[in-house]
Amino acid sequence: MSNPADSLYNIRILDEFADKKSIIHDVHPLMKVLTTGAYLLVTVSFSNYELSGMLPLIFYPVIIMTLADIPMVPVFKRVLLALPLIIGIGLFNPLYDKSPMLVLPWITISGGWVSFFAILIKGFLTILAALILIATTGMTRIASALRTIRIPGVFIIQLLLTYRYIAVLVEEAGRMVRAYSLRSAGEKGIKFRDWGSLTGHLLIRSIERAQRVYRSMCCRGFTGEYHIGREKGIGIGDILYFAGWSLSFVIIRYFNIPEMIGWVMMGVRR
């Protein structure tokens, strides 16, 4: 019972963050979407061996969460849920690339390990940026921004309905888990032999629930178009927000800032 309830809370907590008031929340959603897109492009453009050059990119999510008053722990927890997949992607790199990349007095680090950590950092930063965008904008305003740049309406509707009604699937799973626990007193968890039947029942219940939701939407005038509403116009501050962050991303991409700082420090010591 607790797991579905916790999952439902985890889904909705980002929407609660999006309802806050801050200087970041007031930025036009289109500028935030474009800024996040630029951030993702710059992050993935680094090669698998440019580990130090990517480190300054962490300042963007940290600054945004601080200015938007978004607690870091709940957001980081959601990023950690995707880390096993990211680790699985780069797990075999150390096995295939054993050429020495960094030789230290006590250890030799191969190129495979460097590329593994680069993939880990890329995945962490990209997922974190996407979650921050949702937490500071909200999915409805993100959909409005996507419509502004002429993203096909079918894609936007699918995105909105999937995000909104994923909670319905979690509620159905919660009812099934509660019913199972009431019928198996003293048992902890779900037995392995019952997983298949419960999954099939969940699929059937989800289809039936989706049909009822769709009929309810049609009764309320849904004709395939999801009306989001109008956003305020783009101001000078919104443009400066996008331009400032984009310029900083370009500087980080083409100048290895940690390496330059190291050179300066070595020169000062000399």
PDB file of N, CA, C and O in Angstrom, residues 39 42-63 76 102 113-114 116-126 128 245 248-249 251-262:
ATOM      1  N   TYR A  39      21.179  23.641 -23.047  1.00  0.00           N
ATOM      2  CA  TYR A  39      21.981  22.961 -22.020  1.00  0.00           C
ATOM      3  C   TYR A  39      22.171  21.482 -22.363  1.00  0.00           C
ATOM      4  O   TYR A  39      23.287  20.938 -22.246  1.00  0.00           O
ATOM      5  N   VAL A  42      24.638  21.103 -25.361  1.00  0.00           N
ATOM      6  CA  VAL A  42      26.031  21.331 -24.969  1.00  0.00           C
ATOM      7  C   VAL A  42      26.543  20.151 -24.135  1.00  0.00           C
ATOM      8  O   VAL A  42      27.684  19.697 -24.308  1.00  0.00           O
ATOM      9  N   THR A  43      25.702  19.637 -23.246  1.00  0.00           N
ATOM     10  CA  THR A  43      26.129  18.526 -22.383  1.00  0.00           C
ATOM     11  C   THR A  43      26.483  17.285 -23.195  1.00  0.00           C
ATOM     12  O   THR A  43      27.528  16.658 -22.977  1.00  0.00           O
ATOM     13  N   VAL A  44      25.604  16.912 -24.116  1.00  0.00           N
ATOM     14  CA  VAL A  44      25.848  15.685 -24.895  1.00  0.00           C
ATOM     15  C   VAL A  44      26.915  15.896 -25.965  1.00  0.00           C
ATOM     16  O   VAL A  44      27.402  14.912 -26.547  1.00  0.00           O
ATOM     17  N   SER A  45      27.275  17.152 -26.265  1.00  0.00           N
ATOM     18  CA  SER A  45      28.276  17.404 -27.309  1.00  0.00           C
ATOM     19  C   SER A  45      29.697  17.120 -26.836  1.00  0.00           C
ATOM     20  O   SER A  45      30.603  16.974 -27.661  1.00  0.00           O
ATOM     21  N   PHE A  46      29.904  17.037 -25.530  1.00  0.00           N
ATOM     22  CA  PHE A  46      31.232  16.698 -25.027  1.00  0.00           C
ATOM     23  C   PHE A  46      31.569  15.261 -25.389  1.00  0.00           C
ATOM     24  O   PHE A  46      30.713  14.371 -25.350  1.00  0.00           O
ATOM     25  N   SER A  47      32.820  15.021 -25.715  1.00  0.00           N
ATOM     26  CA  SER A  47      33.247  13.650 -25.999  1.00  0.00           C
ATOM     27  C   SER A  47      33.328  12.863 -24.692  1.00  0.00           C
ATOM     28  O   SER A  47      33.286  13.435 -23.601  1.00  0.00           O
ATOM     29  N   ASN A  48      33.476  11.563 -24.827  1.00  0.00           N
ATOM     30  CA  ASN A  48      33.506  10.699 -23.652  1.00  0.00           C
ATOM     31  C   ASN A  48      34.795  10.803 -22.854  1.00  0.00           C
ATOM     32  O   ASN A  48      34.925  10.126 -21.828  1.00  0.00           O
ATOM     33  N   TYR A  49      35.737  11.604 -23.332  1.00  0.00           N
ATOM     34  CA  TYR A  49      36.996  11.741 -22.608  1.00  0.00           C
ATOM     35  C   TYR A  49      37.210  13.163 -22.084  1.00  0.00           C
ATOM     36  O   TYR A  49      38.238  13.429 -21.480  1.00  0.00           O
ATOM     37  N   GLU A  50      36.245  14.059 -22.303  1.00  0.00           N
ATOM     38  CA  GLU A  50      36.341  15.439 -21.795  1.00  0.00           C
ATOM     39  C   GLU A  50      35.644  15.514 -20.446  1.00  0.00           C
ATOM     40  O   GLU A  50      34.570  16.103 -20.304  1.00  0.00           O
ATOM     41  N   LEU A  51      36.261  14.909 -19.468  1.00  0.00           N
ATOM     42  CA  LEU A  51      35.619  14.812 -18.164  1.00  0.00           C
ATOM     43  C   LEU A  51      35.666  16.133 -17.406  1.00  0.00           C
ATOM     44  O   LEU A  51      34.648  16.599 -16.885  1.00  0.00           O
ATOM     45  N   SER A  52      36.816  16.757 -17.365  1.00  0.00           N
ATOM     46  CA  SER A  52      36.952  17.989 -16.578  1.00  0.00           C
ATOM     47  C   SER A  52      36.177  19.148 -17.192  1.00  0.00           C
ATOM     48  O   SER A  52      35.664  20.011 -16.472  1.00  0.00           O
ATOM     49  N   GLY A  53      36.071  19.195 -18.519  1.00  0.00           N
ATOM     50  CA  GLY A  53      35.371  20.303 -19.163  1.00  0.00           C
ATOM     51  C   GLY A  53      33.900  20.363 -18.844  1.00  0.00           C
ATOM     52  O   GLY A  53      33.283  21.435 -18.908  1.00  0.00           O
ATOM     53  N   MET A  54      33.285  19.216 -18.483  1.00  0.00           N
ATOM     54  CA  MET A  54      31.854  19.194 -18.181  1.00  0.00           C
ATOM     55  C   MET A  54      31.520  19.641 -16.766  1.00  0.00           C
ATOM     56  O   MET A  54      30.363  19.953 -16.469  1.00  0.00           O
ATOM     57  N   LEU A  55      32.504  19.656 -15.889  1.00  0.00           N
ATOM     58  CA  LEU A  55      32.229  19.924 -14.478  1.00  0.00           C
ATOM     59  C   LEU A  55      31.543  21.268 -14.225  1.00  0.00           C
ATOM     60  O   LEU A  55      30.649  21.357 -13.373  1.00  0.00           O
ATOM     61  N   PRO A  56      31.913  22.372 -14.925  1.00  0.00           N
ATOM     62  CA  PRO A  56      31.215  23.646 -14.664  1.00  0.00           C
ATOM     63  C   PRO A  56      29.721  23.619 -15.011  1.00  0.00           C
ATOM     64  O   PRO A  56      28.980  24.499 -14.571  1.00  0.00           O
ATOM     65  N   LEU A  57      29.259  22.632 -15.777  1.00  0.00           N
ATOM     66  CA  LEU A  57      27.837  22.570 -16.125  1.00  0.00           C
ATOM     67  C   LEU A  57      26.947  22.329 -14.908  1.00  0.00           C
ATOM     68  O   LEU A  57      25.746  22.584 -14.966  1.00  0.00           O
ATOM     69  N   ILE A  58      27.520  21.833 -13.814  1.00  0.00           N
ATOM     70  CA  ILE A  58      26.719  21.583 -12.621  1.00  0.00           C
ATOM     71  C   ILE A  58      26.213  22.883 -12.004  1.00  0.00           C
ATOM     72  O   ILE A  58      25.225  22.887 -11.251  1.00  0.00           O
ATOM     73  N   PHE A  59      26.862  24.016 -12.329  1.00  0.00           N
ATOM     74  CA  PHE A  59      26.436  25.280 -11.736  1.00  0.00           C
ATOM     75  C   PHE A  59      25.046  25.686 -12.213  1.00  0.00           C
ATOM     76  O   PHE A  59      24.309  26.344 -11.468  1.00  0.00           O
ATOM     77  N   TYR A  60      24.681  25.332 -13.446  1.00  0.00           N
ATOM     78  CA  TYR A  60      23.352  25.721 -13.954  1.00  0.00           C
ATOM     79  C   TYR A  60      22.221  25.150 -13.107  1.00  0.00           C
ATOM     80  O   TYR A  60      21.377  25.909 -12.606  1.00  0.00           O
ATOM     81  N   PRO A  61      22.126  23.822 -12.901  1.00  0.00           N
ATOM     82  CA  PRO A  61      21.024  23.325 -12.074  1.00  0.00           C
ATOM     83  C   PRO A  61      21.082  23.805 -10.629  1.00  0.00           C
ATOM     84  O   PRO A  61      20.039  24.054 -10.012  1.00  0.00           O
ATOM     85  N   VAL A  62      22.286  23.945 -10.085  1.00  0.00           N
ATOM     86  CA  VAL A  62      22.399  24.396  -8.697  1.00  0.00           C
ATOM     87  C   VAL A  62      21.884  25.825  -8.549  1.00  0.00           C
ATOM     88  O   VAL A  62      21.124  26.142  -7.621  1.00  0.00           O
ATOM     89  N   ILE A  63      22.274  26.706  -9.467  1.00  0.00           N
ATOM     90  CA  ILE A  63      21.824  28.102  -9.404  1.00  0.00           C
ATOM     91  C   ILE A  63      20.318  28.193  -9.612  1.00  0.00           C
ATOM     92  O   ILE A  63      19.620  28.938  -8.909  1.00  0.00           O
ATOM     93  N   PHE A  76      17.149  15.297  -6.490  1.00  0.00           N
ATOM     94  CA  PHE A  76      18.274  14.375  -6.639  1.00  0.00           C
ATOM     95  C   PHE A  76      17.831  12.930  -6.468  1.00  0.00           C
ATOM     96  O   PHE A  76      18.363  12.026  -7.132  1.00  0.00           O
ATOM     97  N   LEU A 102      45.222   8.246 -17.549  1.00  0.00           N
ATOM     98  CA  LEU A 102      45.785   9.078 -16.483  1.00  0.00           C
ATOM     99  C   LEU A 102      46.651   8.193 -15.596  1.00  0.00           C
ATOM    100  O   LEU A 102      46.161   7.218 -15.013  1.00  0.00           O
ATOM    101  N   TRP A 113      37.422   3.843 -17.958  1.00  0.00           N
ATOM    102  CA  TRP A 113      36.861   4.413 -16.735  1.00  0.00           C
ATOM    103  C   TRP A 113      36.545   5.895 -16.906  1.00  0.00           C
ATOM    104  O   TRP A 113      35.534   6.384 -16.384  1.00  0.00           O
ATOM    105  N   VAL A 114      37.384   6.589 -17.645  1.00  0.00           N
ATOM    106  CA  VAL A 114      37.118   8.009 -17.903  1.00  0.00           C
ATOM    107  C   VAL A 114      35.817   8.167 -18.692  1.00  0.00           C
ATOM    108  O   VAL A 114      34.966   9.004 -18.363  1.00  0.00           O
ATOM    109  N   PHE A 116      33.369   6.045 -18.823  1.00  0.00           N
ATOM    110  CA  PHE A 116      32.264   5.607 -17.962  1.00  0.00           C
ATOM    111  C   PHE A 116      31.772   6.746 -17.078  1.00  0.00           C
ATOM    112  O   PHE A 116      30.571   7.009 -16.983  1.00  0.00           O
ATOM    113  N   PHE A 117      32.719   7.445 -16.433  1.00  0.00           N
ATOM    114  CA  PHE A 117      32.322   8.556 -15.569  1.00  0.00           C
ATOM    115  C   PHE A 117      31.772   9.725 -16.389  1.00  0.00           C
ATOM    116  O   PHE A 117      30.892  10.454 -15.910  1.00  0.00           O
ATOM    117  N   ALA A 118      32.252   9.897 -17.615  1.00  0.00           N
ATOM    118  CA  ALA A 118      31.712  10.950 -18.469  1.00  0.00           C
ATOM    119  C   ALA A 118      30.252  10.662 -18.819  1.00  0.00           C
ATOM    120  O   ALA A 118      29.406  11.566 -18.787  1.00  0.00           O
ATOM    121  N   ILE A 119      29.944   9.410 -19.156  1.00  0.00           N
ATOM    122  CA  ILE A 119      28.556   9.035 -19.440  1.00  0.00           C
ATOM    123  C   ILE A 119      27.696   9.208 -18.200  1.00  0.00           C
ATOM    124  O   ILE A 119      26.547   9.672 -18.270  1.00  0.00           O
ATOM    125  N   LEU A 120      28.242   8.856 -17.041  1.00  0.00           N
ATOM    126  CA  LEU A 120      27.494   9.004 -15.788  1.00  0.00           C
ATOM    127  C   LEU A 120      27.167  10.464 -15.517  1.00  0.00           C
ATOM    128  O   LEU A 120      26.034  10.808 -15.142  1.00  0.00           O
ATOM    129  N   ILE A 121      28.127  11.353 -15.720  1.00  0.00           N
ATOM    130  CA  ILE A 121      27.904  12.779 -15.492  1.00  0.00           C
ATOM    131  C   ILE A 121      26.915  13.339 -16.506  1.00  0.00           C
ATOM    132  O   ILE A 121      26.019  14.122 -16.153  1.00  0.00           O
ATOM    133  N   LYS A 122      27.054  12.950 -17.769  1.00  0.00           N
ATOM    134  CA  LYS A 122      26.116  13.412 -18.790  1.00  0.00           C
ATOM    135  C   LYS A 122      24.686  13.005 -18.459  1.00  0.00           C
ATOM    136  O   LYS A 122      23.755  13.819 -18.538  1.00  0.00           O
ATOM    137  N   GLY A 123      24.499  11.730 -18.122  1.00  0.00           N
ATOM    138  CA  GLY A 123      23.159  11.268 -17.785  1.00  0.00           C
ATOM    139  C   GLY A 123      22.586  11.979 -16.579  1.00  0.00           C
ATOM    140  O   GLY A 123      21.417  12.367 -16.560  1.00  0.00           O
ATOM    141  N   PHE A 124      23.411  12.173 -15.557  1.00  0.00           N
ATOM    142  CA  PHE A 124      22.965  12.857 -14.348  1.00  0.00           C
ATOM    143  C   PHE A 124      22.533  14.286 -14.657  1.00  0.00           C
ATOM    144  O   PHE A 124      21.462  14.734 -14.225  1.00  0.00           O
ATOM    145  N   LEU A 125      23.343  15.007 -15.427  1.00  0.00           N
ATOM    146  CA  LEU A 125      23.045  16.414 -15.707  1.00  0.00           C
ATOM    147  C   LEU A 125      21.824  16.570 -16.608  1.00  0.00           C
ATOM    148  O   LEU A 125      21.006  17.474 -16.394  1.00  0.00           O
ATOM    149  N   THR A 126      21.683  15.715 -17.614  1.00  0.00           N
ATOM    150  CA  THR A 126      20.541  15.848 -18.527  1.00  0.00           C
ATOM    151  C   THR A 126      19.226  15.542 -17.823  1.00  0.00           C
ATOM    152  O   THR A 126      18.239  16.264 -18.000  1.00  0.00           O
ATOM    153  N   LEU A 128      18.684  15.728 -14.596  1.00  0.00           N
ATOM    154  CA  LEU A 128      18.485  16.785 -13.610  1.00  0.00           C
ATOM    155  C   LEU A 128      17.917  18.042 -14.259  1.00  0.00           C
ATOM    156  O   LEU A 128      17.002  18.683 -13.714  1.00  0.00           O
ATOM    157  N   TRP A 245      22.393  32.520 -20.332  1.00  0.00           N
ATOM    158  CA  TRP A 245      22.733  31.125 -20.093  1.00  0.00           C
ATOM    159  C   TRP A 245      23.342  30.485 -21.335  1.00  0.00           C
ATOM    160  O   TRP A 245      24.285  29.690 -21.235  1.00  0.00           O
ATOM    161  N   SER A 248      26.919  31.428 -21.581  1.00  0.00           N
ATOM    162  CA  SER A 248      27.733  30.707 -20.597  1.00  0.00           C
ATOM    163  C   SER A 248      27.947  29.256 -21.005  1.00  0.00           C
ATOM    164  O   SER A 248      29.038  28.704 -20.805  1.00  0.00           O
ATOM    165  N   PHE A 249      26.931  28.629 -21.621  1.00  0.00           N
ATOM    166  CA  PHE A 249      27.099  27.249 -22.093  1.00  0.00           C
ATOM    167  C   PHE A 249      28.139  27.171 -23.203  1.00  0.00           C
ATOM    168  O   PHE A 249      28.939  26.233 -23.239  1.00  0.00           O
ATOM    169  N   ILE A 251      30.673  29.199 -23.649  1.00  0.00           N
ATOM    170  CA  ILE A 251      31.996  29.412 -23.040  1.00  0.00           C
ATOM    171  C   ILE A 251      32.490  28.125 -22.382  1.00  0.00           C
ATOM    172  O   ILE A 251      33.658  27.734 -22.530  1.00  0.00           O
ATOM    173  N   ILE A 252      31.584  27.449 -21.666  1.00  0.00           N
ATOM    174  CA  ILE A 252      31.966  26.190 -21.018  1.00  0.00           C
ATOM    175  C   ILE A 252      32.340  25.136 -22.053  1.00  0.00           C
ATOM    176  O   ILE A 252      33.263  24.342 -21.849  1.00  0.00           O
ATOM    177  N   ARG A 253      31.634  25.163 -23.201  1.00  0.00           N
ATOM    178  CA  ARG A 253      31.889  24.136 -24.218  1.00  0.00           C
ATOM    179  C   ARG A 253      33.243  24.322 -24.893  1.00  0.00           C
ATOM    180  O   ARG A 253      33.946  23.343 -25.172  1.00  0.00           O
ATOM    181  N   TYR A 254      33.635  25.542 -25.171  1.00  0.00           N
ATOM    182  CA  TYR A 254      34.833  25.776 -25.965  1.00  0.00           C
ATOM    183  C   TYR A 254      36.054  26.151 -25.135  1.00  0.00           C
ATOM    184  O   TYR A 254      37.152  26.277 -25.682  1.00  0.00           O
ATOM    185  N   PHE A 255      35.874  26.364 -23.840  1.00  0.00           N
ATOM    186  CA  PHE A 255      37.002  26.680 -22.972  1.00  0.00           C
ATOM    187  C   PHE A 255      36.954  25.748 -21.762  1.00  0.00           C
ATOM    188  O   PHE A 255      35.940  25.715 -21.048  1.00  0.00           O
ATOM    189  N   ASN A 256      38.022  25.011 -21.557  1.00  0.00           N
ATOM    190  CA  ASN A 256      38.107  24.104 -20.416  1.00  0.00           C
ATOM    191  C   ASN A 256      38.428  24.932 -19.172  1.00  0.00           C
ATOM    192  O   ASN A 256      39.590  25.195 -18.853  1.00  0.00           O
ATOM    193  N   ILE A 257      37.398  25.378 -18.485  1.00  0.00           N
ATOM    194  CA  ILE A 257      37.571  26.298 -17.363  1.00  0.00           C
ATOM    195  C   ILE A 257      38.368  25.673 -16.219  1.00  0.00           C
ATOM    196  O   ILE A 257      39.277  26.323 -15.673  1.00  0.00           O
ATOM    197  N   PRO A 258      38.093  24.436 -15.778  1.00  0.00           N
ATOM    198  CA  PRO A 258      38.924  23.855 -14.710  1.00  0.00           C
ATOM    199  C   PRO A 258      40.398  23.776 -15.088  1.00  0.00           C
ATOM    200  O   PRO A 258      41.278  24.018 -14.254  1.00  0.00           O
ATOM    201  N   GLU A 259      40.673  23.460 -16.365  1.00  0.00           N
ATOM    202  CA  GLU A 259      42.067  23.393 -16.802  1.00  0.00           C
ATOM    203  C   GLU A 259      42.710  24.770 -16.784  1.00  0.00           C
ATOM    204  O   GLU A 259      43.874  24.923 -16.374  1.00  0.00           O
ATOM    205  N   MET A 260      41.980  25.802 -17.196  1.00  0.00           N
ATOM    206  CA  MET A 260      42.515  27.156 -17.183  1.00  0.00           C
ATOM    207  C   MET A 260      42.781  27.617 -15.757  1.00  0.00           C
ATOM    208  O   MET A 260      43.791  28.280 -15.476  1.00  0.00           O
ATOM    209  N   ILE A 261      41.876  27.265 -14.836  1.00  0.00           N
ATOM    210  CA  ILE A 261      42.087  27.624 -13.428  1.00  0.00           C
ATOM    211  C   ILE A 261      43.335  26.934 -12.894  1.00  0.00           C
ATOM    212  O   ILE A 261      44.117  27.523 -12.130  1.00  0.00           O
ATOM    213  N   GLY A 262      43.539  25.674 -13.305  1.00  0.00           N
ATOM    214  CA  GLY A 262      44.742  24.961 -12.874  1.00  0.00           C
ATOM    215  C   GLY A 262      46.012  25.623 -13.380  1.00  0.00           C
ATOM    216  O   GLY A 262      46.999  25.736 -12.635  1.00  0.00           O
TER     217      GLY A 262
END
